[in-house]
Amino acid sequence: VRLVEVGGGSVQSGGSLKLACTASGYTFRGGCNGWFRQAPGKEREGVATIEGDGRATYADSVKGRFTISQDNINNLVFLQMNSLKPEDTAVYYCATRDRRGIGSCADWSLYNIWGQGTQVTVSS
């Protein structure tokens, strides 16, 4: 399984970016998929997850600004990020799980397959 993120970059505060994740050797449909991020000097944290039926869960820090979505035809997972803030600066990772049907998709600790990450930098 290989996950690849694209779409990172540098924007000013208040701007928007859309990240996309594609997978080789894995089908996102029907599983739990998510986005995580890791800022310099901090631990990796969950940002958003999406279930097979489209239900999404968000970290409090991004609610109302970020939207996770999935394209099952093209096997893609997206993260639309609006109203970006400098504190959103981090490496963003696409993630999924190798075991389905166990636990909640909103359980960040169950994600164990990761992409290489893409840098998002928000300047003030």
mmCIF file of C-alpha atoms in Angstrom:
data_model
loop_
_atom_site.group_PDB
_atom_site.id
_atom_site.type_symbol
_atom_site.label_atom_id
_atom_site.label_comp_id
_atom_site.label_asym_id
_atom_site.label_seq_id
_atom_site.Cartn_x
_atom_site.Cartn_y
_atom_site.Cartn_z
ATOM 1 C CA VAL A 1 0.000 0.000 0.000
ATOM 2 C CA ARG A 2 1.312 3.411 -0.911
ATOM 3 C CA LEU A 3 -0.385 6.715 -0.163
ATOM 4 C CA VAL A 4 0.716 9.902 -1.903
ATOM 5 C CA GLU A 5 -0.366 13.415 -0.926
ATOM 6 C CA VAL A 6 -0.336 16.391 -3.267
ATOM 7 C CA GLY A 7 -1.470 19.978 -3.029
ATOM 8 C CA GLY A 8 0.611 21.458 -0.242
ATOM 9 C CA GLY A 9 2.236 24.846 -0.526
ATOM 10 C CA SER A 10 2.569 28.300 0.960
ATOM 11 C CA VAL A 11 -0.339 30.684 1.434
ATOM 12 C CA GLN A 12 -1.106 33.787 3.412
ATOM 13 C CA SER A 13 -3.348 33.797 6.421
ATOM 14 C CA GLY A 14 -6.985 33.557 5.339
ATOM 15 C CA GLY A 15 -6.129 31.678 2.165
ATOM 16 C CA SER A 16 -7.155 28.224 0.991
ATOM 17 C CA LEU A 17 -5.508 25.021 -0.130
ATOM 18 C CA LYS A 18 -6.854 21.674 -1.226
ATOM 19 C CA LEU A 19 -4.910 18.512 -0.532
ATOM 20 C CA ALA A 20 -5.472 15.262 -2.375
ATOM 21 C CA CYS A 21 -4.404 11.738 -1.525
ATOM 22 C CA THR A 22 -4.158 8.850 -3.925
ATOM 23 C CA ALA A 23 -3.463 5.216 -3.143
ATOM 24 C CA SER A 24 -1.670 2.375 -4.855
ATOM 25 C CA GLY A 25 -2.590 -1.128 -3.811
ATOM 26 C CA TYR A 26 -5.511 0.026 -1.720
ATOM 27 C CA THR A 27 -9.115 1.099 -2.185
ATOM 28 C CA PHE A 28 -10.367 3.918 0.010
ATOM 29 C CA ARG A 29 -14.008 2.988 -0.516
ATOM 30 C CA GLY A 30 -15.627 1.357 2.482
ATOM 31 C CA GLY A 31 -12.800 2.064 4.889
ATOM 32 C CA CYS A 32 -11.825 4.723 7.365
ATOM 33 C CA ASN A 33 -9.625 7.424 5.876
ATOM 34 C CA GLY A 34 -8.190 10.554 7.352
ATOM 35 C CA TRP A 35 -5.782 13.443 7.451
ATOM 36 C CA PHE A 36 -3.249 14.141 10.162
ATOM 37 C CA ARG A 37 -0.660 16.863 10.606
ATOM 38 C CA GLN A 38 2.573 17.425 12.463
ATOM 39 C CA ALA A 39 3.894 20.869 13.248
ATOM 40 C CA PRO A 40 7.560 21.481 14.103
ATOM 41 C CA GLY A 41 8.304 20.361 17.636
ATOM 42 C CA LYS A 42 4.841 18.870 18.132
ATOM 43 C CA GLU A 43 3.340 15.417 17.976
ATOM 44 C CA ARG A 44 1.284 14.305 15.013
ATOM 45 C CA GLU A 45 -2.408 15.050 15.513
ATOM 46 C CA GLY A 46 -5.612 14.030 13.817
ATOM 47 C CA VAL A 47 -7.284 16.628 11.625
ATOM 48 C CA ALA A 48 -10.236 14.894 9.966
ATOM 49 C CA THR A 49 -11.598 11.428 9.243
ATOM 50 C CA ILE A 50 -14.243 10.153 6.875
ATOM 51 C CA GLU A 51 -16.250 6.942 7.035
ATOM 52 C CA GLY A 52 -17.608 4.800 4.233
ATOM 53 C CA ASP A 53 -21.001 6.499 4.407
ATOM 54 C CA GLY A 54 -19.415 9.933 4.197
ATOM 55 C CA ARG A 55 -19.693 10.865 7.849
ATOM 56 C CA ALA A 56 -16.811 13.091 8.885
ATOM 57 C CA THR A 57 -15.104 13.921 12.150
ATOM 58 C CA TYR A 58 -12.943 16.985 12.694
ATOM 59 C CA ALA A 59 -10.513 18.221 15.267
ATOM 60 C CA ASP A 60 -11.938 21.185 17.165
ATOM 61 C CA SER A 61 -9.178 23.420 15.816
ATOM 62 C CA VAL A 62 -10.325 22.997 12.197
ATOM 63 C CA LYS A 63 -14.097 22.657 12.502
ATOM 64 C CA GLY A 64 -15.914 25.012 10.170
ATOM 65 C CA ARG A 65 -12.755 25.661 8.130
ATOM 66 C CA PHE A 66 -11.668 22.268 6.787
ATOM 67 C CA THR A 67 -13.706 19.739 4.824
ATOM 68 C CA ILE A 68 -12.745 16.141 4.147
ATOM 69 C CA SER A 69 -14.263 14.355 1.170
ATOM 70 C CA GLN A 70 -13.750 11.258 -0.904
ATOM 71 C CA ASP A 71 -14.015 10.360 -4.603
ATOM 72 C CA ASN A 72 -14.634 6.628 -4.778
ATOM 73 C CA ILE A 73 -14.562 6.508 -8.574
ATOM 74 C CA ASN A 74 -11.041 7.888 -8.794
ATOM 75 C CA ASN A 75 -9.888 6.538 -5.404
ATOM 76 C CA LEU A 76 -9.021 9.911 -3.914
ATOM 77 C CA VAL A 77 -9.404 11.545 -0.506
ATOM 78 C CA PHE A 78 -9.399 15.339 -0.261
ATOM 79 C CA LEU A 79 -8.912 17.940 2.420
ATOM 80 C CA GLN A 80 -10.242 21.391 1.566
ATOM 81 C CA MET A 81 -8.684 23.942 3.886
ATOM 82 C CA ASN A 82 -10.190 27.428 4.093
ATOM 83 C CA SER A 83 -9.487 30.406 6.316
ATOM 84 C CA LEU A 84 -6.020 29.096 6.973
ATOM 85 C CA LYS A 85 -4.123 30.370 9.996
ATOM 86 C CA PRO A 86 -0.400 30.400 10.764
ATOM 87 C CA GLU A 87 -1.021 27.717 13.385
ATOM 88 C CA ASP A 88 -2.166 25.389 10.594
ATOM 89 C CA THR A 89 1.432 25.257 9.359
ATOM 90 C CA ALA A 90 2.511 21.617 9.415
ATOM 91 C CA VAL A 91 3.296 18.563 7.356
ATOM 92 C CA TYR A 92 -0.037 16.997 6.426
ATOM 93 C CA TYR A 93 -0.379 13.242 6.096
ATOM 94 C CA CYS A 94 -3.012 11.117 4.472
ATOM 95 C CA ALA A 95 -3.776 7.989 6.480
ATOM 96 C CA THR A 96 -5.862 4.873 6.508
ATOM 97 C CA ARG A 97 -6.102 1.578 8.382
ATOM 98 C CA ASP A 98 -5.180 -1.949 7.412
ATOM 99 C CA ARG A 99 -8.036 -3.494 9.399
ATOM 100 C CA ARG A 100 -11.650 -2.672 8.592
ATOM 101 C CA GLY A 101 -14.699 -2.953 10.779
ATOM 102 C CA ILE A 102 -12.803 -2.589 14.039
ATOM 103 C CA GLY A 103 -13.361 0.425 16.246
ATOM 104 C CA SER A 104 -14.564 3.868 15.283
ATOM 105 C CA CYS A 105 -13.241 5.753 12.267
ATOM 106 C CA ALA A 106 -12.908 8.713 14.618
ATOM 107 C CA ASP A 107 -10.350 6.853 16.729
ATOM 108 C CA TRP A 108 -7.127 8.522 15.633
ATOM 109 C CA SER A 109 -5.004 5.806 17.228
ATOM 110 C CA LEU A 110 -6.185 3.086 14.822
ATOM 111 C CA TYR A 111 -4.629 4.666 11.724
ATOM 112 C CA ASN A 112 -1.467 2.841 10.741
ATOM 113 C CA ILE A 113 -0.860 3.412 7.025
ATOM 114 C CA TRP A 114 0.645 6.785 6.140
ATOM 115 C CA GLY A 115 1.686 8.831 3.169
ATOM 116 C CA GLN A 116 4.970 10.676 2.992
ATOM 117 C CA GLY A 117 3.381 14.006 3.857
ATOM 118 C CA THR A 118 3.057 17.374 2.169
ATOM 119 C CA GLN A 119 4.126 20.688 3.649
ATOM 120 C CA VAL A 120 1.566 23.422 4.277
ATOM 121 C CA THR A 121 2.922 26.808 5.320
ATOM 122 C CA VAL A 122 0.654 29.688 6.300
ATOM 123 C CA SER A 123 2.221 33.103 6.729
ATOM 124 C CA SER A 124 0.717 35.961 8.680
#
